[in-house]
Amino acid sequence: MNAVISLENVGKIFEQTQSYVEALEDICFDVRENEFVSILGPSGCGKSTLLKIIAGLDDDYTGKVYAAGRDIRDAAPSVCLMHQKDLLLPWRSVLDNVTLPLELKGVSKTERERTALAYFEEFGLKGFEGMYPKQLSGGMRQRAALLRTFLCDGGVYLMDEPFAALDALTRFKMREWLLDVWSAHQKAVVFVTHDIEEAVFLSDRIIVLSERPAKVAHVFDIRLPRPRVRDMLEDASFLRLRRAVQEALVITA
Amino acid sequence: MKKKSANIAAKIYPAAALCVFAGLWELIVWLNHVPEYRLPAPSAIISEFVNKFGLLAYHAAQTAYESMLGFLIGVALAAGIAVIMSMWKPVKLTLYPFMIISQTVPLVVIAPLLAIWFGFGMVPKIIMAVIVVFFPVAVSLTEGLESYDADLVDLMRVMKASRWQIYKTVRLPGAMPSFFAGLKISAAYCVMGAVISEWTGATRGLGIYLSRAMSTFETAALFANIFVIVLLSFALFRAVSFAEKKTIPWNQNQQ
């Protein structure tokens, strides 16, 4: 299978007036088509920095990043980004928020609304099209944010702890629901998290980063069957993987 | 239901306070036989207001016209400069300190200067209103345009938005609440600017009426004047609040 994202010896140094901090060192991995990859690491290790580099938002790094085979320094990567904050525009209705990526591309109003409205049911937002973001619950706002990400139509979803700000119950529902959406629409996902259970539950592969300077400390292939359901959290195979990942994380931290 | 009663309370409480205050005032004047040229009773002010209504309206119309024009010009200038400053950093670095320094010059010093330069017509009054309006609007809009969420801008960049698209969809609408906060301050002070300028010399306007009333010890007329100035300022303030509700309905805090 082809790699949609490919990192070769990526490194990053934060320079400050007096000192400099090495954030990332020699990071290499590929993300294949339709693959769900989680990046797991101790907080502050540089996971978000890495995601920003892949998104093309930070070109102050060493090494190479390829998206769809092209160096992202030459051509801005075509990716979709989802943040921990919903980043919805408070002055726009839900519909006008989720259609933003189409609007930026110059798609006409009727056309972009028709495209978006087709997904409102699937994303659990039906009936909320005309509401302002602050009238929605946290979970619904994140679903709207995901629909907006979805309508970006890039090659990869880059997700930076998208459910971290939600309460435990909502977070769990969102995970299951994300997998539904993902399996229905098959795209590569790079999912940053510090939640071990979340990473094991969602991923095909987990890349564990070490403490600063972050290196790839471990790579786990998660061969649990799909579709993944809540009951699997109690399975021996799940728990074994979870423990293995946890140990890898503890050793690196 | 609760919201409605809260709304009524917001009107009744200050009205009741005003009645108590006016009542006490009336009582003190009456008990101490204070002469009207020193402190007129509220009843005397009201009768002055009614008797001189035509004259007050004649002067008020002039002041209202000057302040409105000054307000519009001031807001347009301030908005233009704030937008330019937010787009080109060097412009902001150059202008911002002078804008702040300009605010430290007292208005009563500027007023006679304007009269020397532009005479006793309408121009110096409008300029004065513009000066009063300019600063709060320019500062609040500049700050508003700069207080955007960097993560949001990052997201827009990943969606391949141009600089102008980011400005138009994120920064400009995001600056509106702060812009209106500045507008409301300006609306409340704008009439005062025109009045101060009229005070230094004019043929028509509340400021010159005020000045004449003072020099002839017509204290009741003076108070009636103040009342009209308050009314004008308040009306302008309410107009801006109304525009705010219509323009940025998403910013209403639930009460």
PDB file of C-alpha atoms in Angstrom, chain B:
ATOM      1  CA  MET B   1     -40.882  34.706  32.803  1.00  0.00           C
ATOM      2  CA  LYS B   2     -37.854  35.285  34.957  1.00  0.00           C
ATOM      3  CA  LYS B   3     -36.114  37.180  32.177  1.00  0.00           C
ATOM      4  CA  LYS B   4     -39.084  39.474  31.751  1.00  0.00           C
ATOM      5  CA  SER B   5     -39.282  40.365  35.415  1.00  0.00           C
ATOM      6  CA  ALA B   6     -35.537  41.014  35.421  1.00  0.00           C
ATOM      7  CA  ASN B   7     -36.052  43.402  32.511  1.00  0.00           C
ATOM      8  CA  ILE B   8     -38.761  45.267  34.362  1.00  0.00           C
ATOM      9  CA  ALA B   9     -36.597  45.446  37.472  1.00  0.00           C
ATOM     10  CA  ALA B  10     -33.782  46.939  35.386  1.00  0.00           C
ATOM     11  CA  LYS B  11     -36.120  49.806  34.488  1.00  0.00           C
ATOM     12  CA  ILE B  12     -37.966  50.250  37.776  1.00  0.00           C
ATOM     13  CA  TYR B  13     -34.983  50.337  40.129  1.00  0.00           C
ATOM     14  CA  PRO B  14     -33.170  53.283  38.513  1.00  0.00           C
ATOM     15  CA  ALA B  15     -36.497  55.123  37.983  1.00  0.00           C
ATOM     16  CA  ALA B  16     -37.350  54.728  41.668  1.00  0.00           C
ATOM     17  CA  ALA B  17     -33.867  55.896  42.665  1.00  0.00           C
ATOM     18  CA  LEU B  18     -34.283  58.972  40.452  1.00  0.00           C
ATOM     19  CA  CYS B  19     -37.649  59.812  42.072  1.00  0.00           C
ATOM     20  CA  VAL B  20     -36.215  59.510  45.571  1.00  0.00           C
ATOM     21  CA  PHE B  21     -33.231  61.660  44.602  1.00  0.00           C
ATOM     22  CA  ALA B  22     -35.423  64.377  43.003  1.00  0.00           C
ATOM     23  CA  GLY B  23     -37.771  64.298  46.011  1.00  0.00           C
ATOM     24  CA  LEU B  24     -34.931  64.808  48.484  1.00  0.00           C
ATOM     25  CA  TRP B  25     -33.517  67.601  46.336  1.00  0.00           C
ATOM     26  CA  GLU B  26     -36.892  69.355  46.195  1.00  0.00           C
ATOM     27  CA  LEU B  27     -37.262  69.000  49.948  1.00  0.00           C
ATOM     28  CA  ILE B  28     -33.805  70.385  50.770  1.00  0.00           C
ATOM     29  CA  VAL B  29     -34.289  73.413  48.500  1.00  0.00           C
ATOM     30  CA  TRP B  30     -37.740  74.081  49.981  1.00  0.00           C
ATOM     31  CA  LEU B  31     -36.704  73.642  53.634  1.00  0.00           C
ATOM     32  CA  ASN B  32     -33.600  75.843  53.343  1.00  0.00           C
ATOM     33  CA  HIS B  33     -35.146  78.510  51.090  1.00  0.00           C
ATOM     34  CA  VAL B  34     -32.237  78.155  48.671  1.00  0.00           C
ATOM     35  CA  PRO B  35     -32.459  80.953  46.079  1.00  0.00           C
ATOM     36  CA  GLU B  36     -33.088  79.714  42.567  1.00  0.00           C
ATOM     37  CA  TYR B  37     -29.897  81.212  41.106  1.00  0.00           C
ATOM     38  CA  ARG B  38     -27.849  79.013  43.476  1.00  0.00           C
ATOM     39  CA  LEU B  39     -29.752  75.750  43.252  1.00  0.00           C
ATOM     40  CA  PRO B  40     -33.100  75.501  41.484  1.00  0.00           C
ATOM     41  CA  ALA B  41     -35.522  72.828  42.691  1.00  0.00           C
ATOM     42  CA  PRO B  42     -36.408  70.003  40.261  1.00  0.00           C
ATOM     43  CA  SER B  43     -39.877  71.527  39.854  1.00  0.00           C
ATOM     44  CA  ALA B  44     -38.288  74.841  38.765  1.00  0.00           C
ATOM     45  CA  ILE B  45     -36.047  72.985  36.291  1.00  0.00           C
ATOM     46  CA  ILE B  46     -39.019  71.134  34.830  1.00  0.00           C
ATOM     47  CA  SER B  47     -41.034  74.327  34.401  1.00  0.00           C
ATOM     48  CA  GLU B  48     -37.992  75.982  32.790  1.00  0.00           C
ATOM     49  CA  PHE B  49     -37.683  72.998  30.460  1.00  0.00           C
ATOM     50  CA  VAL B  50     -41.346  73.283  29.476  1.00  0.00           C
ATOM     51  CA  ASN B  51     -41.356  77.086  29.119  1.00  0.00           C
ATOM     52  CA  LYS B  52     -38.119  77.277  27.117  1.00  0.00           C
ATOM     53  CA  PHE B  53     -38.751  74.097  25.152  1.00  0.00           C
ATOM     54  CA  GLY B  54     -38.669  75.860  21.790  1.00  0.00           C
ATOM     55  CA  LEU B  55     -35.366  77.561  22.518  1.00  0.00           C
ATOM     56  CA  LEU B  56     -33.840  74.374  23.935  1.00  0.00           C
ATOM     57  CA  ALA B  57     -34.957  72.383  20.906  1.00  0.00           C
ATOM     58  CA  TYR B  58     -33.511  75.041  18.585  1.00  0.00           C
ATOM     59  CA  HIS B  59     -30.069  74.748  20.221  1.00  0.00           C
ATOM     60  CA  ALA B  60     -30.321  70.984  20.745  1.00  0.00           C
ATOM     61  CA  ALA B  61     -30.977  70.381  17.052  1.00  0.00           C
ATOM     62  CA  GLN B  62     -27.703  72.146  16.202  1.00  0.00           C
ATOM     63  CA  THR B  63     -25.720  70.184  18.790  1.00  0.00           C
ATOM     64  CA  ALA B  64     -27.338  66.903  17.764  1.00  0.00           C
ATOM     65  CA  TYR B  65     -26.472  67.567  14.124  1.00  0.00           C
ATOM     66  CA  GLU B  66     -22.833  68.393  14.919  1.00  0.00           C
ATOM     67  CA  SER B  67     -22.364  65.408  17.209  1.00  0.00           C
ATOM     68  CA  MET B  68     -23.994  62.960  14.813  1.00  0.00           C
ATOM     69  CA  LEU B  69     -21.845  64.152  11.938  1.00  0.00           C
ATOM     70  CA  GLY B  70     -18.764  64.115  14.158  1.00  0.00           C
ATOM     71  CA  PHE B  71     -19.665  60.626  15.354  1.00  0.00           C
ATOM     72  CA  LEU B  72     -20.026  59.236  11.843  1.00  0.00           C
ATOM     73  CA  ILE B  73     -16.837  60.862  10.556  1.00  0.00           C
ATOM     74  CA  GLY B  74     -14.935  59.859  13.705  1.00  0.00           C
ATOM     75  CA  VAL B  75     -16.049  56.233  13.501  1.00  0.00           C
ATOM     76  CA  ALA B  76     -15.228  56.020   9.796  1.00  0.00           C
ATOM     77  CA  LEU B  77     -11.754  57.498  10.340  1.00  0.00           C
ATOM     78  CA  ALA B  78     -11.044  55.335  13.370  1.00  0.00           C
ATOM     79  CA  ALA B  79     -12.225  52.153  11.649  1.00  0.00           C
ATOM     80  CA  GLY B  80     -10.157  52.938   8.565  1.00  0.00           C
ATOM     81  CA  ILE B  81      -6.998  53.561  10.547  1.00  0.00           C
ATOM     82  CA  ALA B  82      -7.548  50.523  12.801  1.00  0.00           C
ATOM     83  CA  VAL B  83      -7.907  48.273   9.756  1.00  0.00           C
ATOM     84  CA  ILE B  84      -4.777  49.733   8.137  1.00  0.00           C
ATOM     85  CA  MET B  85      -2.831  49.363  11.401  1.00  0.00           C
ATOM     86  CA  SER B  86      -3.913  45.748  11.755  1.00  0.00           C
ATOM     87  CA  MET B  87      -2.794  44.938   8.216  1.00  0.00           C
ATOM     88  CA  TRP B  88       0.562  46.710   8.212  1.00  0.00           C
ATOM     89  CA  LYS B  89       2.559  46.389  11.401  1.00  0.00           C
ATOM     90  CA  PRO B  90       4.919  49.336  10.642  1.00  0.00           C
ATOM     91  CA  VAL B  91       1.934  51.685  10.376  1.00  0.00           C
ATOM     92  CA  LYS B  92       0.743  50.610  13.792  1.00  0.00           C
ATOM     93  CA  LEU B  93       4.200  50.920  15.347  1.00  0.00           C
ATOM     94  CA  THR B  94       4.430  54.450  13.939  1.00  0.00           C
ATOM     95  CA  LEU B  95       0.957  55.740  14.760  1.00  0.00           C
ATOM     96  CA  TYR B  96      -0.030  54.018  17.990  1.00  0.00           C
ATOM     97  CA  PRO B  97       2.177  55.982  20.403  1.00  0.00           C
ATOM     98  CA  PHE B  98       1.001  59.290  18.934  1.00  0.00           C
ATOM     99  CA  MET B  99      -2.607  58.256  19.222  1.00  0.00           C
ATOM    100  CA  ILE B 100      -2.112  57.637  22.924  1.00  0.00           C
ATOM    101  CA  ILE B 101      -0.173  60.873  23.460  1.00  0.00           C
ATOM    102  CA  SER B 102      -2.899  62.824  21.653  1.00  0.00           C
ATOM    103  CA  GLN B 103      -5.357  61.616  24.257  1.00  0.00           C
ATOM    104  CA  THR B 104      -3.418  63.261  27.057  1.00  0.00           C
ATOM    105  CA  VAL B 105      -4.021  66.775  25.674  1.00  0.00           C
ATOM    106  CA  PRO B 106      -7.058  68.213  27.531  1.00  0.00           C
ATOM    107  CA  LEU B 107     -10.082  68.973  25.370  1.00  0.00           C
ATOM    108  CA  VAL B 108     -10.555  72.420  26.915  1.00  0.00           C
ATOM    109  CA  VAL B 109      -7.149  73.349  25.493  1.00  0.00           C
ATOM    110  CA  ILE B 110      -7.960  72.078  22.038  1.00  0.00           C
ATOM    111  CA  ALA B 111     -11.316  73.868  21.841  1.00  0.00           C
ATOM    112  CA  PRO B 112     -10.021  77.486  21.745  1.00  0.00           C
ATOM    113  CA  LEU B 113      -7.277  76.440  19.307  1.00  0.00           C
ATOM    114  CA  LEU B 114      -9.892  75.029  16.948  1.00  0.00           C
ATOM    115  CA  ALA B 115     -11.861  78.267  17.287  1.00  0.00           C
ATOM    116  CA  ILE B 116      -8.750  80.265  16.309  1.00  0.00           C
ATOM    117  CA  TRP B 117      -8.089  78.060  13.301  1.00  0.00           C
ATOM    118  CA  PHE B 118     -11.606  77.396  12.069  1.00  0.00           C
ATOM    119  CA  GLY B 119     -13.687  80.248  13.475  1.00  0.00           C
ATOM    120  CA  PHE B 120     -17.029  79.971  15.237  1.00  0.00           C
ATOM    121  CA  GLY B 121     -18.926  77.956  12.641  1.00  0.00           C
ATOM    122  CA  MET B 122     -19.798  74.284  12.692  1.00  0.00           C
ATOM    123  CA  VAL B 123     -16.423  72.947  11.570  1.00  0.00           C
ATOM    124  CA  PRO B 124     -14.551  73.179  14.906  1.00  0.00           C
ATOM    125  CA  LYS B 125     -17.522  71.546  16.696  1.00  0.00           C
ATOM    126  CA  ILE B 126     -17.540  68.623  14.334  1.00  0.00           C
ATOM    127  CA  ILE B 127     -13.771  68.277  14.584  1.00  0.00           C
ATOM    128  CA  MET B 128     -14.070  68.222  18.358  1.00  0.00           C
ATOM    129  CA  ALA B 129     -16.674  65.472  18.242  1.00  0.00           C
ATOM    130  CA  VAL B 130     -14.440  63.535  15.827  1.00  0.00           C
ATOM    131  CA  ILE B 131     -11.502  63.838  18.236  1.00  0.00           C
ATOM    132  CA  VAL B 132     -13.597  62.540  21.131  1.00  0.00           C
ATOM    133  CA  VAL B 133     -15.010  59.658  19.101  1.00  0.00           C
ATOM    134  CA  PHE B 134     -11.827  58.623  17.352  1.00  0.00           C
ATOM    135  CA  PHE B 135      -9.704  57.261  20.159  1.00  0.00           C
ATOM    136  CA  PRO B 136     -12.008  54.726  21.885  1.00  0.00           C
ATOM    137  CA  VAL B 137     -13.124  53.321  18.539  1.00  0.00           C
ATOM    138  CA  ALA B 138      -9.627  53.108  17.047  1.00  0.00           C
ATOM    139  CA  VAL B 139      -8.190  51.437  20.139  1.00  0.00           C
ATOM    140  CA  SER B 140     -11.027  48.967  20.689  1.00  0.00           C
ATOM    141  CA  LEU B 141     -11.141  47.914  17.048  1.00  0.00           C
ATOM    142  CA  THR B 142      -7.359  47.547  16.853  1.00  0.00           C
ATOM    143  CA  GLU B 143      -7.326  45.383  19.962  1.00  0.00           C
ATOM    144  CA  GLY B 144     -10.281  43.393  18.662  1.00  0.00           C
ATOM    145  CA  LEU B 145      -8.580  42.736  15.343  1.00  0.00           C
ATOM    146  CA  GLU B 146      -5.503  41.487  17.146  1.00  0.00           C
ATOM    147  CA  SER B 147      -7.160  39.208  19.681  1.00  0.00           C
ATOM    148  CA  TYR B 148      -7.932  36.349  17.318  1.00  0.00           C
ATOM    149  CA  ASP B 149      -7.336  32.696  18.161  1.00  0.00           C
ATOM    150  CA  ALA B 150      -4.007  31.611  16.632  1.00  0.00           C
ATOM    151  CA  ASP B 151      -5.244  28.003  16.389  1.00  0.00           C
ATOM    152  CA  LEU B 152      -8.190  29.198  14.345  1.00  0.00           C
ATOM    153  CA  VAL B 153      -5.874  30.991  11.954  1.00  0.00           C
ATOM    154  CA  ASP B 154      -3.776  27.808  11.714  1.00  0.00           C
ATOM    155  CA  LEU B 155      -6.895  25.862  10.839  1.00  0.00           C
ATOM    156  CA  MET B 156      -7.762  28.402   8.144  1.00  0.00           C
ATOM    157  CA  ARG B 157      -4.254  28.092   6.724  1.00  0.00           C
ATOM    158  CA  VAL B 158      -4.559  24.308   6.542  1.00  0.00           C
ATOM    159  CA  MET B 159      -7.819  24.883   4.655  1.00  0.00           C
ATOM    160  CA  LYS B 160      -5.706  26.975   2.282  1.00  0.00           C
ATOM    161  CA  ALA B 161      -7.418  30.256   3.082  1.00  0.00           C
ATOM    162  CA  SER B 162      -5.756  33.376   1.708  1.00  0.00           C
ATOM    163  CA  ARG B 163      -4.651  36.186   3.995  1.00  0.00           C
ATOM    164  CA  TRP B 164      -7.673  38.233   2.976  1.00  0.00           C
ATOM    165  CA  GLN B 165     -10.049  35.308   3.552  1.00  0.00           C
ATOM    166  CA  ILE B 166      -8.635  34.865   7.053  1.00  0.00           C
ATOM    167  CA  TYR B 167      -9.041  38.579   7.702  1.00  0.00           C
ATOM    168  CA  LYS B 168     -12.588  38.639   6.411  1.00  0.00           C
ATOM    169  CA  THR B 169     -13.900  35.446   8.004  1.00  0.00           C
ATOM    170  CA  VAL B 170     -11.994  35.337  11.295  1.00  0.00           C
ATOM    171  CA  ARG B 171     -10.465  38.628  12.340  1.00  0.00           C
ATOM    172  CA  LEU B 172     -13.066  41.153  11.236  1.00  0.00           C
ATOM    173  CA  PRO B 173     -16.189  39.462  12.665  1.00  0.00           C
ATOM    174  CA  GLY B 174     -14.229  38.480  15.772  1.00  0.00           C
ATOM    175  CA  ALA B 175     -13.379  42.138  16.407  1.00  0.00           C
ATOM    176  CA  MET B 176     -17.013  43.267  16.399  1.00  0.00           C
ATOM    177  CA  PRO B 177     -17.818  42.872  20.129  1.00  0.00           C
ATOM    178  CA  SER B 178     -14.754  44.918  21.040  1.00  0.00           C
ATOM    179  CA  PHE B 179     -15.561  47.462  18.297  1.00  0.00           C
ATOM    180  CA  PHE B 180     -19.050  47.993  19.688  1.00  0.00           C
ATOM    181  CA  ALA B 181     -17.674  48.401  23.210  1.00  0.00           C
ATOM    182  CA  GLY B 182     -15.602  51.303  21.870  1.00  0.00           C
ATOM    183  CA  LEU B 183     -18.552  52.678  19.910  1.00  0.00           C
ATOM    184  CA  LYS B 184     -20.682  52.837  23.035  1.00  0.00           C
ATOM    185  CA  ILE B 185     -18.042  54.782  24.941  1.00  0.00           C
ATOM    186  CA  SER B 186     -17.716  57.171  22.006  1.00  0.00           C
ATOM    187  CA  ALA B 187     -21.476  57.601  21.721  1.00  0.00           C
ATOM    188  CA  ALA B 188     -21.701  58.569  25.365  1.00  0.00           C
ATOM    189  CA  TYR B 189     -18.926  61.208  25.077  1.00  0.00           C
ATOM    190  CA  CYS B 190     -19.514  62.520  21.588  1.00  0.00           C
ATOM    191  CA  VAL B 191     -22.168  65.132  22.488  1.00  0.00           C
ATOM    192  CA  MET B 192     -19.903  66.441  25.227  1.00  0.00           C
ATOM    193  CA  GLY B 193     -17.181  67.096  22.644  1.00  0.00           C
ATOM    194  CA  ALA B 194     -19.484  69.243  20.524  1.00  0.00           C
ATOM    195  CA  VAL B 195     -20.767  71.104  23.613  1.00  0.00           C
ATOM    196  CA  ILE B 196     -17.257  71.964  24.832  1.00  0.00           C
ATOM    197  CA  SER B 197     -16.432  73.390  21.441  1.00  0.00           C
ATOM    198  CA  GLU B 198     -19.682  75.405  21.338  1.00  0.00           C
ATOM    199  CA  TRP B 199     -18.876  76.727  24.785  1.00  0.00           C
ATOM    200  CA  THR B 200     -15.799  78.544  23.461  1.00  0.00           C
ATOM    201  CA  GLY B 201     -17.901  80.387  20.922  1.00  0.00           C
ATOM    202  CA  ALA B 202     -20.826  79.711  18.643  1.00  0.00           C
ATOM    203  CA  THR B 203     -24.017  81.322  17.395  1.00  0.00           C
ATOM    204  CA  ARG B 204     -26.191  78.320  18.041  1.00  0.00           C
ATOM    205  CA  GLY B 205     -25.933  75.141  20.128  1.00  0.00           C
ATOM    206  CA  LEU B 206     -26.401  73.874  23.670  1.00  0.00           C
ATOM    207  CA  GLY B 207     -22.858  74.866  24.581  1.00  0.00           C
ATOM    208  CA  ILE B 208     -23.373  78.547  23.884  1.00  0.00           C
ATOM    209  CA  TYR B 209     -26.810  78.492  25.516  1.00  0.00           C
ATOM    210  CA  LEU B 210     -25.176  76.927  28.560  1.00  0.00           C
ATOM    211  CA  SER B 211     -22.491  79.592  28.610  1.00  0.00           C
ATOM    212  CA  ARG B 212     -25.047  82.423  28.363  1.00  0.00           C
ATOM    213  CA  ALA B 213     -27.268  80.895  31.041  1.00  0.00           C
ATOM    214  CA  MET B 214     -24.277  80.722  33.335  1.00  0.00           C
ATOM    215  CA  SER B 215     -23.114  84.280  32.855  1.00  0.00           C
ATOM    216  CA  THR B 216     -26.648  85.567  33.562  1.00  0.00           C
ATOM    217  CA  PHE B 217     -27.162  83.279  36.564  1.00  0.00           C
ATOM    218  CA  GLU B 218     -30.155  81.572  34.955  1.00  0.00           C
ATOM    219  CA  THR B 219     -29.322  78.423  36.861  1.00  0.00           C
ATOM    220  CA  ALA B 220     -32.607  76.680  36.099  1.00  0.00           C
ATOM    221  CA  ALA B 221     -31.917  77.080  32.361  1.00  0.00           C
ATOM    222  CA  LEU B 222     -28.440  75.677  32.984  1.00  0.00           C
ATOM    223  CA  PHE B 223     -29.887  72.551  34.542  1.00  0.00           C
ATOM    224  CA  ALA B 224     -32.478  72.223  31.782  1.00  0.00           C
ATOM    225  CA  ASN B 225     -29.538  72.341  29.355  1.00  0.00           C
ATOM    226  CA  ILE B 226     -27.687  69.616  31.201  1.00  0.00           C
ATOM    227  CA  PHE B 227     -30.840  67.524  31.078  1.00  0.00           C
ATOM    228  CA  VAL B 228     -31.032  67.889  27.293  1.00  0.00           C
ATOM    229  CA  ILE B 229     -27.338  67.018  26.876  1.00  0.00           C
ATOM    230  CA  VAL B 230     -27.868  63.875  28.954  1.00  0.00           C
ATOM    231  CA  LEU B 231     -30.901  62.969  26.840  1.00  0.00           C
ATOM    232  CA  LEU B 232     -28.960  63.415  23.589  1.00  0.00           C
ATOM    233  CA  SER B 233     -25.987  61.359  24.786  1.00  0.00           C
ATOM    234  CA  PHE B 234     -28.268  58.654  26.068  1.00  0.00           C
ATOM    235  CA  ALA B 235     -30.211  58.511  22.803  1.00  0.00           C
ATOM    236  CA  LEU B 236     -26.989  58.085  20.826  1.00  0.00           C
ATOM    237  CA  PHE B 237     -25.830  55.395  23.231  1.00  0.00           C
ATOM    238  CA  ARG B 238     -29.108  53.519  22.878  1.00  0.00           C
ATOM    239  CA  ALA B 239     -28.950  53.775  19.095  1.00  0.00           C
ATOM    240  CA  VAL B 240     -25.519  52.137  19.150  1.00  0.00           C
ATOM    241  CA  SER B 241     -26.733  49.415  21.546  1.00  0.00           C
ATOM    242  CA  PHE B 242     -29.615  48.727  19.204  1.00  0.00           C
ATOM    243  CA  ALA B 243     -27.260  48.505  16.216  1.00  0.00           C
ATOM    244  CA  GLU B 244     -25.103  46.105  18.229  1.00  0.00           C
ATOM    245  CA  LYS B 245     -28.027  43.783  18.925  1.00  0.00           C
ATOM    246  CA  LYS B 246     -28.920  43.765  15.239  1.00  0.00           C
ATOM    247  CA  THR B 247     -25.372  43.368  13.927  1.00  0.00           C
ATOM    248  CA  ILE B 248     -23.964  40.754  16.291  1.00  0.00           C
ATOM    249  CA  PRO B 249     -26.933  38.823  17.670  1.00  0.00           C
ATOM    250  CA  TRP B 250     -24.608  35.866  18.384  1.00  0.00           C
ATOM    251  CA  ASN B 251     -22.889  37.924  21.069  1.00  0.00           C
ATOM    252  CA  GLN B 252     -25.929  38.342  23.334  1.00  0.00           C
ATOM    253  CA  ASN B 253     -25.114  36.947  26.735  1.00  0.00           C
ATOM    254  CA  GLN B 254     -27.923  34.823  28.049  1.00  0.00           C
ATOM    255  CA  GLN B 255     -29.259  36.522  31.161  1.00  0.00           C
TER     256      GLN B 255
END
